[in-house]
Amino acid sequence: MPVDRLLPSDEARELIELTRDIADKVLDPVVDEHEKAETYPEGVFAQLGAAGLLSLPQPEQWGGGGQPYEVYLQVLEEIAARWAAVGVAVSVHSLSSHPLLAYGTEEQKQRWLPGMLSGDQIGAYSLSEPQAGSDAAALNCKATRDGDAYVLNGSKAWITHGGKADFYTLFARTGEGSKGISCFLVPAGLDGLSFGKPEEKMGLHAVPTTSAFYDNARLDADRLIGQEGQGLSIAFSALDSGRLGIAAVAVGIAQAALDEAVRYANERTTFGRKIADHQGLGFLLADMAAAVVSARATYLDAARRRDLGLPYSTQASVAKLIATDAAMKVTTDAVQVFGGVGYTRDFRVERYMREAKITQIFEGTNQIQRLVISRGLGS
Ligand SMILES: Cc1cc2nc3c(=O)[nH]c(=O)nc-3n(C[C@H](O)[C@H](O)[C@H](O)COP(=O)(O)OP(=O)(O)OC[C@H]3O[C@@H](n4cnc5c(N)ncnc54)[C@H](O)[C@@H]3O)c2cc1C
């Protein structure tokens, strides 16, 4: 199928075509099996990394693709349309490399960035704790300086790719209050670091989400990213970009649900005609299509501001709010288009509806996005 998108360059078009090809050959044949069996797709991330799809927006100097954010997000949307769990993990990988890229020293970047951006090293982002989700400043996991190391103690929660990632961008407490949080780069094999069993989630079954436990884990002090006490602002700056990734994932899920619904509505007949030809259903499909197109426009608007170096935090929250609410509505309506079979696991629309729900929750719930947007008004 030709790529029906407004793209800034021929290179961007080729990237979308490449992504669709990989989605057809690598993701599509195994997605249903892994999501049903809740098994990890070993090798899939290495294949995406080898194709350069794990580091598209990062600078070429460090091995990234040097692509505008608006192109990266459209590629991410294509991945998520085929497999949301993989799309989320790709977005989280990008999120987890942001602190090193934006706040690391030259020496730290030289040591760790090339491995991350080549996709040899998959990253996870570890901010949340059981009592500190929306209220991230309430986190308790401690990092106590001891000579040339920090000693880590405490537990983290809800880590996408937990137990499978190669590094963890960790936020831990080095002092009091919101200015007492610092950012660290933790290697997976650190002594004293262990992981809980995967959460039994509603969706995104193929990529684990786990807790992590630090028990007197000694981390070399040169793995502090940025300054001591700068952690929360690093976390939030990474989340501005990450939220755009989640918006793109949500649009991918919604587009996939719309495509399946349109296909089914043109096959299924009732009362002697295709159900798409009943105006009540045709209008439902029209509303779904309008929601997908307008949701995509919100993330592109924010991404283009980011690409131009303009402030985009409020626009990122708008995109996350609009795109994820659209995904929830469109996927729920797609189940409706399928009627009774939509409520079974025989069709993908049921999975899309479960997948859409989490996009309204993580990387800041949609209530928190409204908080960010309202605070940005008039500033
Ligand atoms: C599958 C999954 C993957 C995740 N991946 C990661 C990850 O990789 N890394 C990571 O760090 N975290 C991750 N998270 C955690 C996620 O970001 C948090 O769950 C989320 O931020 C919400 O925090 P909470 O669960 O503690 O809910 P709470 O903060 O307890 O919120 C409960 C409810 O109260 C509402 N609420 C809270 N405060 C306010 C307020 N001030 N105003 C209005 N309403 C409010 C919320 O919107 C929500 O509806 C993941 C979570 C899940 C489920």
PDB file of C-alpha atoms in Angstrom, residues 72-329:
ATOM      1  CA  TYR A  72      10.454   9.152  14.597  1.00  0.00           C
ATOM      2  CA  LEU A  73       6.917   9.402  16.004  1.00  0.00           C
ATOM      3  CA  GLN A  74       5.336   8.333  12.729  1.00  0.00           C
ATOM      4  CA  VAL A  75       7.653   5.329  12.584  1.00  0.00           C
ATOM      5  CA  LEU A  76       6.716   4.523  16.180  1.00  0.00           C
ATOM      6  CA  GLU A  77       3.040   4.787  15.260  1.00  0.00           C
ATOM      7  CA  GLU A  78       3.584   2.174  12.522  1.00  0.00           C
ATOM      8  CA  ILE A  79       5.288  -0.213  14.959  1.00  0.00           C
ATOM      9  CA  ALA A  80       2.556   0.239  17.572  1.00  0.00           C
ATOM     10  CA  ALA A  81      -0.188  -0.284  14.984  1.00  0.00           C
ATOM     11  CA  ARG A  82       1.177  -3.778  14.532  1.00  0.00           C
ATOM     12  CA  TRP A  83       2.271  -4.493  18.112  1.00  0.00           C
ATOM     13  CA  ALA A  84       1.553  -2.014  20.886  1.00  0.00           C
ATOM     14  CA  ALA A  85       3.768  -3.751  23.486  1.00  0.00           C
ATOM     15  CA  VAL A  86       6.781  -3.451  21.188  1.00  0.00           C
ATOM     16  CA  GLY A  87       5.905   0.162  20.349  1.00  0.00           C
ATOM     17  CA  VAL A  88       5.691   1.041  24.044  1.00  0.00           C
ATOM     18  CA  ALA A  89       9.048  -0.626  24.749  1.00  0.00           C
ATOM     19  CA  VAL A  90      10.668   1.273  21.850  1.00  0.00           C
ATOM     20  CA  SER A  91       9.263   4.540  23.214  1.00  0.00           C
ATOM     21  CA  VAL A  92      10.478   3.706  26.740  1.00  0.00           C
ATOM     22  CA  HIS A  93      13.933   2.847  25.371  1.00  0.00           C
ATOM     23  CA  SER A  94      14.105   6.326  23.842  1.00  0.00           C
ATOM     24  CA  LEU A  95      12.800   7.853  27.095  1.00  0.00           C
ATOM     25  CA  SER A  96      15.481   6.055  29.105  1.00  0.00           C
ATOM     26  CA  SER A  97      18.348   7.292  26.927  1.00  0.00           C
ATOM     27  CA  HIS A  98      17.158  10.928  27.067  1.00  0.00           C
ATOM     28  CA  PRO A  99      18.747  11.813  30.462  1.00  0.00           C
ATOM     29  CA  LEU A 100      22.224  10.646  29.382  1.00  0.00           C
ATOM     30  CA  LEU A 101      21.903  12.433  26.059  1.00  0.00           C
ATOM     31  CA  ALA A 102      20.620  15.701  27.526  1.00  0.00           C
ATOM     32  CA  TYR A 103      22.461  15.808  30.887  1.00  0.00           C
ATOM     33  CA  GLY A 104      25.421  13.417  30.676  1.00  0.00           C
ATOM     34  CA  THR A 105      29.044  14.532  30.452  1.00  0.00           C
ATOM     35  CA  GLU A 106      30.984  13.981  27.213  1.00  0.00           C
ATOM     36  CA  GLU A 107      32.825  11.122  28.885  1.00  0.00           C
ATOM     37  CA  GLN A 108      29.591   9.441  30.019  1.00  0.00           C
ATOM     38  CA  LYS A 109      28.094   9.794  26.558  1.00  0.00           C
ATOM     39  CA  GLN A 110      31.154   8.300  24.909  1.00  0.00           C
ATOM     40  CA  ARG A 111      31.032   5.330  27.277  1.00  0.00           C
ATOM     41  CA  TRP A 112      27.381   4.427  27.103  1.00  0.00           C
ATOM     42  CA  LEU A 113      25.450   6.184  24.332  1.00  0.00           C
ATOM     43  CA  PRO A 114      26.699   4.236  21.292  1.00  0.00           C
ATOM     44  CA  GLY A 115      25.630   0.907  22.863  1.00  0.00           C
ATOM     45  CA  MET A 116      22.223   2.307  23.733  1.00  0.00           C
ATOM     46  CA  LEU A 117      21.612   3.873  20.356  1.00  0.00           C
ATOM     47  CA  SER A 118      22.744   0.892  18.329  1.00  0.00           C
ATOM     48  CA  GLY A 119      20.094  -1.132  20.130  1.00  0.00           C
ATOM     49  CA  ASP A 120      22.676  -3.493  21.649  1.00  0.00           C
ATOM     50  CA  GLN A 121      21.556  -2.210  25.030  1.00  0.00           C
ATOM     51  CA  ILE A 122      17.829  -1.919  25.705  1.00  0.00           C
ATOM     52  CA  GLY A 123      16.820   0.670  28.272  1.00  0.00           C
ATOM     53  CA  ALA A 124      14.108   0.979  30.916  1.00  0.00           C
ATOM     54  CA  TYR A 125      12.909   3.985  32.896  1.00  0.00           C
ATOM     55  CA  SER A 126      12.518   3.597  36.633  1.00  0.00           C
ATOM     56  CA  LEU A 127      10.760   6.538  38.276  1.00  0.00           C
ATOM     57  CA  SER A 128       7.588   5.069  39.829  1.00  0.00           C
ATOM     58  CA  GLU A 129       7.314   3.416  43.233  1.00  0.00           C
ATOM     59  CA  PRO A 130       4.298   1.750  44.844  1.00  0.00           C
ATOM     60  CA  GLN A 131       3.364   4.968  46.728  1.00  0.00           C
ATOM     61  CA  ALA A 132       4.798   7.389  44.155  1.00  0.00           C
ATOM     62  CA  GLY A 133       3.202   7.327  40.700  1.00  0.00           C
ATOM     63  CA  SER A 134       1.455  10.609  39.880  1.00  0.00           C
ATOM     64  CA  ASP A 135       3.221  12.105  42.884  1.00  0.00           C
ATOM     65  CA  ALA A 136       6.733  11.242  41.692  1.00  0.00           C
ATOM     66  CA  ALA A 137       8.353  13.583  44.231  1.00  0.00           C
ATOM     67  CA  ALA A 138       7.163  11.206  46.983  1.00  0.00           C
ATOM     68  CA  LEU A 139       9.660   8.534  45.936  1.00  0.00           C
ATOM     69  CA  ASN A 140      11.679   6.849  48.699  1.00  0.00           C
ATOM     70  CA  CYS A 141      14.335   4.628  47.098  1.00  0.00           C
ATOM     71  CA  LYS A 142      17.614   5.886  48.582  1.00  0.00           C
ATOM     72  CA  ALA A 143      21.043   6.543  47.072  1.00  0.00           C
ATOM     73  CA  THR A 144      23.581   7.216  49.827  1.00  0.00           C
ATOM     74  CA  ARG A 145      27.044   8.413  48.878  1.00  0.00           C
ATOM     75  CA  ASP A 146      29.824   6.185  50.234  1.00  0.00           C
ATOM     76  CA  GLY A 147      33.301   7.007  48.892  1.00  0.00           C
ATOM     77  CA  ASP A 148      33.398   6.428  45.147  1.00  0.00           C
ATOM     78  CA  ALA A 149      29.952   4.816  45.063  1.00  0.00           C
ATOM     79  CA  TYR A 150      26.287   5.322  45.856  1.00  0.00           C
ATOM     80  CA  VAL A 151      24.615   2.611  47.938  1.00  0.00           C
ATOM     81  CA  LEU A 152      21.080   1.968  46.644  1.00  0.00           C
ATOM     82  CA  ASN A 153      18.298   0.711  48.918  1.00  0.00           C
ATOM     83  CA  GLY A 154      14.559   0.509  48.304  1.00  0.00           C
ATOM     84  CA  SER A 155      12.025  -0.638  45.772  1.00  0.00           C
ATOM     85  CA  LYS A 156      10.788   0.662  42.435  1.00  0.00           C
ATOM     86  CA  ALA A 157       7.527  -0.288  40.679  1.00  0.00           C
ATOM     87  CA  TRP A 158       5.977  -0.690  37.254  1.00  0.00           C
ATOM     88  CA  ILE A 159       9.140  -0.917  35.173  1.00  0.00           C
ATOM     89  CA  THR A 160       8.367  -1.535  31.494  1.00  0.00           C
ATOM     90  CA  HIS A 161      10.926  -4.105  30.291  1.00  0.00           C
ATOM     91  CA  GLY A 162      11.832  -4.860  33.934  1.00  0.00           C
ATOM     92  CA  GLY A 163      14.171  -7.844  34.222  1.00  0.00           C
ATOM     93  CA  LYS A 164      14.801  -7.841  30.465  1.00  0.00           C
ATOM     94  CA  ALA A 165      16.417  -4.449  29.870  1.00  0.00           C
ATOM     95  CA  ASP A 166      20.190  -3.947  29.872  1.00  0.00           C
ATOM     96  CA  PHE A 167      20.164  -0.633  31.744  1.00  0.00           C
ATOM     97  CA  TYR A 168      17.792   1.223  34.052  1.00  0.00           C
ATOM     98  CA  THR A 169      17.543   4.988  34.214  1.00  0.00           C
ATOM     99  CA  LEU A 170      16.856   5.213  37.916  1.00  0.00           C
ATOM    100  CA  PHE A 171      15.563   8.089  40.012  1.00  0.00           C
ATOM    101  CA  ALA A 172      16.491   7.817  43.689  1.00  0.00           C
ATOM    102  CA  ARG A 173      16.621  10.003  46.763  1.00  0.00           C
ATOM    103  CA  THR A 174      19.905  11.673  47.704  1.00  0.00           C
ATOM    104  CA  GLY A 175      18.355  14.363  49.924  1.00  0.00           C
ATOM    105  CA  GLU A 176      15.097  15.849  51.174  1.00  0.00           C
ATOM    106  CA  GLY A 177      12.089  17.028  49.179  1.00  0.00           C
ATOM    107  CA  SER A 178      11.658  17.449  45.435  1.00  0.00           C
ATOM    108  CA  LYS A 179      15.220  18.815  45.114  1.00  0.00           C
ATOM    109  CA  GLY A 180      16.624  15.731  46.818  1.00  0.00           C
ATOM    110  CA  ILE A 181      16.168  13.343  43.881  1.00  0.00           C
ATOM    111  CA  SER A 182      18.984  12.288  41.529  1.00  0.00           C
ATOM    112  CA  CYS A 183      19.245  10.356  38.282  1.00  0.00           C
ATOM    113  CA  PHE A 184      21.490   7.293  37.806  1.00  0.00           C
ATOM    114  CA  LEU A 185      22.319   4.868  35.039  1.00  0.00           C
ATOM    115  CA  VAL A 186      22.137   1.360  36.493  1.00  0.00           C
ATOM    116  CA  PRO A 187      23.475  -1.678  34.617  1.00  0.00           C
ATOM    117  CA  ALA A 188      21.177  -4.716  34.695  1.00  0.00           C
ATOM    118  CA  GLY A 189      23.687  -7.020  36.366  1.00  0.00           C
ATOM    119  CA  LEU A 190      24.396  -4.794  39.391  1.00  0.00           C
ATOM    120  CA  ASP A 191      24.964  -6.815  42.604  1.00  0.00           C
ATOM    121  CA  GLY A 192      22.060  -6.234  44.990  1.00  0.00           C
ATOM    122  CA  LEU A 193      19.513  -5.505  42.220  1.00  0.00           C
ATOM    123  CA  SER A 194      16.675  -7.987  41.736  1.00  0.00           C
ATOM    124  CA  PHE A 195      13.276  -7.940  40.031  1.00  0.00           C
ATOM    125  CA  GLY A 196       9.764  -9.002  41.006  1.00  0.00           C
ATOM    126  CA  LYS A 197       7.664 -11.351  38.921  1.00  0.00           C
ATOM    127  CA  PRO A 198       5.890  -9.743  35.965  1.00  0.00           C
ATOM    128  CA  GLU A 199       2.627  -7.974  36.791  1.00  0.00           C
ATOM    129  CA  GLU A 200      -0.492  -9.748  35.489  1.00  0.00           C
ATOM    130  CA  LYS A 201      -1.645  -6.954  33.185  1.00  0.00           C
ATOM    131  CA  MET A 202      -4.783  -6.315  31.143  1.00  0.00           C
ATOM    132  CA  GLY A 203      -2.696  -5.972  27.983  1.00  0.00           C
ATOM    133  CA  LEU A 204       0.843  -5.480  26.631  1.00  0.00           C
ATOM    134  CA  HIS A 205       1.429  -9.106  27.586  1.00  0.00           C
ATOM    135  CA  ALA A 206       4.593  -9.710  25.589  1.00  0.00           C
ATOM    136  CA  VAL A 207       6.793  -7.195  27.404  1.00  0.00           C
ATOM    137  CA  PRO A 208       7.080  -7.614  31.198  1.00  0.00           C
ATOM    138  CA  THR A 209       6.350  -4.891  33.727  1.00  0.00           C
ATOM    139  CA  THR A 210       8.030  -5.566  37.070  1.00  0.00           C
ATOM    140  CA  SER A 211       9.154  -4.146  40.386  1.00  0.00           C
ATOM    141  CA  ALA A 212      12.844  -3.795  41.197  1.00  0.00           C
ATOM    142  CA  PHE A 213      14.509  -4.174  44.582  1.00  0.00           C
ATOM    143  CA  TYR A 214      17.796  -2.580  45.609  1.00  0.00           C
ATOM    144  CA  ASP A 215      19.487  -4.172  48.597  1.00  0.00           C
ATOM    145  CA  ASN A 216      22.750  -2.399  49.461  1.00  0.00           C
ATOM    146  CA  ALA A 217      23.566  -2.253  45.743  1.00  0.00           C
ATOM    147  CA  ARG A 218      26.821  -0.329  45.203  1.00  0.00           C
ATOM    148  CA  LEU A 219      26.770   1.787  42.069  1.00  0.00           C
ATOM    149  CA  ASP A 220      29.893   3.599  40.839  1.00  0.00           C
ATOM    150  CA  ALA A 221      29.511   7.316  41.532  1.00  0.00           C
ATOM    151  CA  ASP A 222      30.348   8.160  37.924  1.00  0.00           C
ATOM    152  CA  ARG A 223      26.933   6.751  37.014  1.00  0.00           C
ATOM    153  CA  LEU A 224      25.208   9.833  38.434  1.00  0.00           C
ATOM    154  CA  ILE A 225      23.626  11.673  35.479  1.00  0.00           C
ATOM    155  CA  GLY A 226      23.494  15.459  35.831  1.00  0.00           C
ATOM    156  CA  GLN A 227      23.921  17.021  39.264  1.00  0.00           C
ATOM    157  CA  GLU A 228      22.806  15.617  42.605  1.00  0.00           C
ATOM    158  CA  GLY A 229      19.292  16.957  43.243  1.00  0.00           C
ATOM    159  CA  GLN A 230      18.542  17.572  39.558  1.00  0.00           C
ATOM    160  CA  GLY A 231      16.738  14.252  39.133  1.00  0.00           C
ATOM    161  CA  LEU A 232      13.121  15.371  39.146  1.00  0.00           C
ATOM    162  CA  SER A 233      13.627  18.019  36.484  1.00  0.00           C
ATOM    163  CA  ILE A 234      15.558  15.449  34.394  1.00  0.00           C
ATOM    164  CA  ALA A 235      12.682  12.982  34.843  1.00  0.00           C
ATOM    165  CA  PHE A 236      10.089  15.532  33.767  1.00  0.00           C
ATOM    166  CA  SER A 237      12.093  16.729  30.780  1.00  0.00           C
ATOM    167  CA  ALA A 238      12.426  13.127  29.580  1.00  0.00           C
ATOM    168  CA  LEU A 239       8.683  12.654  30.063  1.00  0.00           C
ATOM    169  CA  ASP A 240       7.847  15.581  27.762  1.00  0.00           C
ATOM    170  CA  SER A 241       9.426  13.611  24.911  1.00  0.00           C
ATOM    171  CA  GLY A 242       8.143  10.268  26.211  1.00  0.00           C
ATOM    172  CA  ARG A 243       4.544  11.479  26.281  1.00  0.00           C
ATOM    173  CA  LEU A 244       4.765  12.231  22.585  1.00  0.00           C
ATOM    174  CA  GLY A 245       5.893   8.638  22.090  1.00  0.00           C
ATOM    175  CA  ILE A 246       2.843   7.388  23.994  1.00  0.00           C
ATOM    176  CA  ALA A 247       0.593   9.671  21.922  1.00  0.00           C
ATOM    177  CA  ALA A 248       2.035   8.130  18.740  1.00  0.00           C
ATOM    178  CA  VAL A 249       1.572   4.605  20.137  1.00  0.00           C
ATOM    179  CA  ALA A 250      -2.060   5.454  20.945  1.00  0.00           C
ATOM    180  CA  VAL A 251      -2.678   6.720  17.401  1.00  0.00           C
ATOM    181  CA  GLY A 252      -1.121   3.521  16.044  1.00  0.00           C
ATOM    182  CA  ILE A 253      -3.500   1.380  18.110  1.00  0.00           C
ATOM    183  CA  ALA A 254      -6.471   3.532  17.055  1.00  0.00           C
ATOM    184  CA  GLN A 255      -5.505   3.392  13.366  1.00  0.00           C
ATOM    185  CA  ALA A 256      -5.204  -0.393  13.515  1.00  0.00           C
ATOM    186  CA  ALA A 257      -8.631  -0.663  15.163  1.00  0.00           C
ATOM    187  CA  LEU A 258     -10.160   1.650  12.545  1.00  0.00           C
ATOM    188  CA  ASP A 259      -8.632  -0.361   9.675  1.00  0.00           C
ATOM    189  CA  GLU A 260      -9.987  -3.637  11.047  1.00  0.00           C
ATOM    190  CA  ALA A 261     -13.405  -2.092  11.658  1.00  0.00           C
ATOM    191  CA  VAL A 262     -13.636  -0.682   8.119  1.00  0.00           C
ATOM    192  CA  ARG A 263     -12.611  -4.032   6.642  1.00  0.00           C
ATOM    193  CA  TYR A 264     -15.193  -5.936   8.709  1.00  0.00           C
ATOM    194  CA  ALA A 265     -17.944  -3.391   8.044  1.00  0.00           C
ATOM    195  CA  ASN A 266     -17.487  -3.961   4.320  1.00  0.00           C
ATOM    196  CA  GLU A 267     -17.677  -7.752   4.659  1.00  0.00           C
ATOM    197  CA  ARG A 268     -20.474  -8.274   7.151  1.00  0.00           C
ATOM    198  CA  THR A 269     -24.028  -7.955   5.901  1.00  0.00           C
ATOM    199  CA  THR A 270     -27.307  -7.458   7.777  1.00  0.00           C
ATOM    200  CA  PHE A 271     -30.762  -6.653   6.418  1.00  0.00           C
ATOM    201  CA  GLY A 272     -29.465  -7.359   2.920  1.00  0.00           C
ATOM    202  CA  ARG A 273     -26.615  -4.831   2.848  1.00  0.00           C
ATOM    203  CA  LYS A 274     -23.090  -4.319   4.132  1.00  0.00           C
ATOM    204  CA  ILE A 275     -23.163  -2.947   7.670  1.00  0.00           C
ATOM    205  CA  ALA A 276     -20.939  -0.058   6.467  1.00  0.00           C
ATOM    206  CA  ASP A 277     -23.892   0.998   4.306  1.00  0.00           C
ATOM    207  CA  HIS A 278     -26.190   1.446   7.288  1.00  0.00           C
ATOM    208  CA  GLN A 279     -25.845   5.142   7.990  1.00  0.00           C
ATOM    209  CA  GLY A 280     -25.764   4.607  11.759  1.00  0.00           C
ATOM    210  CA  LEU A 281     -22.645   2.493  11.402  1.00  0.00           C
ATOM    211  CA  GLY A 282     -21.116   4.536   8.586  1.00  0.00           C
ATOM    212  CA  PHE A 283     -21.271   7.633  10.798  1.00  0.00           C
ATOM    213  CA  LEU A 284     -19.644   5.715  13.637  1.00  0.00           C
ATOM    214  CA  LEU A 285     -16.765   4.815  11.301  1.00  0.00           C
ATOM    215  CA  ALA A 286     -16.580   8.447  10.137  1.00  0.00           C
ATOM    216  CA  ASP A 287     -16.266   9.663  13.736  1.00  0.00           C
ATOM    217  CA  MET A 288     -13.557   7.078  14.374  1.00  0.00           C
ATOM    218  CA  ALA A 289     -11.603   8.234  11.308  1.00  0.00           C
ATOM    219  CA  ALA A 290     -11.948  11.892  12.336  1.00  0.00           C
ATOM    220  CA  ALA A 291     -10.677  11.049  15.834  1.00  0.00           C
ATOM    221  CA  VAL A 292      -7.595   9.266  14.462  1.00  0.00           C
ATOM    222  CA  VAL A 293      -6.683  12.076  12.067  1.00  0.00           C
ATOM    223  CA  SER A 294      -7.131  14.803  14.674  1.00  0.00           C
ATOM    224  CA  ALA A 295      -5.204  12.841  17.333  1.00  0.00           C
ATOM    225  CA  ARG A 296      -2.286  12.431  14.910  1.00  0.00           C
ATOM    226  CA  ALA A 297      -2.346  16.186  14.238  1.00  0.00           C
ATOM    227  CA  THR A 298      -1.862  16.939  17.954  1.00  0.00           C
ATOM    228  CA  TYR A 299       1.312  14.875  18.270  1.00  0.00           C
ATOM    229  CA  LEU A 300       2.693  16.230  14.984  1.00  0.00           C
ATOM    230  CA  ASP A 301       2.071  19.782  16.163  1.00  0.00           C
ATOM    231  CA  ALA A 302       4.015  19.192  19.389  1.00  0.00           C
ATOM    232  CA  ALA A 303       6.784  17.292  17.582  1.00  0.00           C
ATOM    233  CA  ARG A 304       7.262  20.070  15.031  1.00  0.00           C
ATOM    234  CA  ARG A 305       7.615  22.593  17.867  1.00  0.00           C
ATOM    235  CA  ARG A 306      10.201  20.302  19.464  1.00  0.00           C
ATOM    236  CA  ASP A 307      12.049  19.976  16.151  1.00  0.00           C
ATOM    237  CA  LEU A 308      12.164  23.791  15.872  1.00  0.00           C
ATOM    238  CA  GLY A 309      13.566  24.124  19.405  1.00  0.00           C
ATOM    239  CA  LEU A 310      10.370  25.789  20.689  1.00  0.00           C
ATOM    240  CA  PRO A 311       8.782  24.994  24.080  1.00  0.00           C
ATOM    241  CA  TYR A 312       6.460  22.007  23.634  1.00  0.00           C
ATOM    242  CA  SER A 313       5.679  20.689  27.104  1.00  0.00           C
ATOM    243  CA  THR A 314       2.038  21.862  27.114  1.00  0.00           C
ATOM    244  CA  GLN A 315       1.524  20.631  23.545  1.00  0.00           C
ATOM    245  CA  ALA A 316       2.996  17.234  24.508  1.00  0.00           C
ATOM    246  CA  SER A 317       0.453  16.930  27.310  1.00  0.00           C
ATOM    247  CA  VAL A 318      -2.357  17.992  24.949  1.00  0.00           C
ATOM    248  CA  ALA A 319      -1.217  15.328  22.464  1.00  0.00           C
ATOM    249  CA  LYS A 320      -1.006  12.636  25.133  1.00  0.00           C
ATOM    250  CA  LEU A 321      -4.474  13.532  26.462  1.00  0.00           C
ATOM    251  CA  ILE A 322      -6.205  13.814  23.080  1.00  0.00           C
ATOM    252  CA  ALA A 323      -4.506  10.838  21.402  1.00  0.00           C
ATOM    253  CA  THR A 324      -4.979   8.392  24.255  1.00  0.00           C
ATOM    254  CA  ASP A 325      -8.611   9.350  24.878  1.00  0.00           C
ATOM    255  CA  ALA A 326      -9.173   8.998  21.118  1.00  0.00           C
ATOM    256  CA  ALA A 327      -7.554   5.552  21.178  1.00  0.00           C
ATOM    257  CA  MET A 328      -9.835   4.418  24.000  1.00  0.00           C
ATOM    258  CA  LYS A 329     -12.949   5.646  22.197  1.00  0.00           C
TER     259      LYS A 329
END
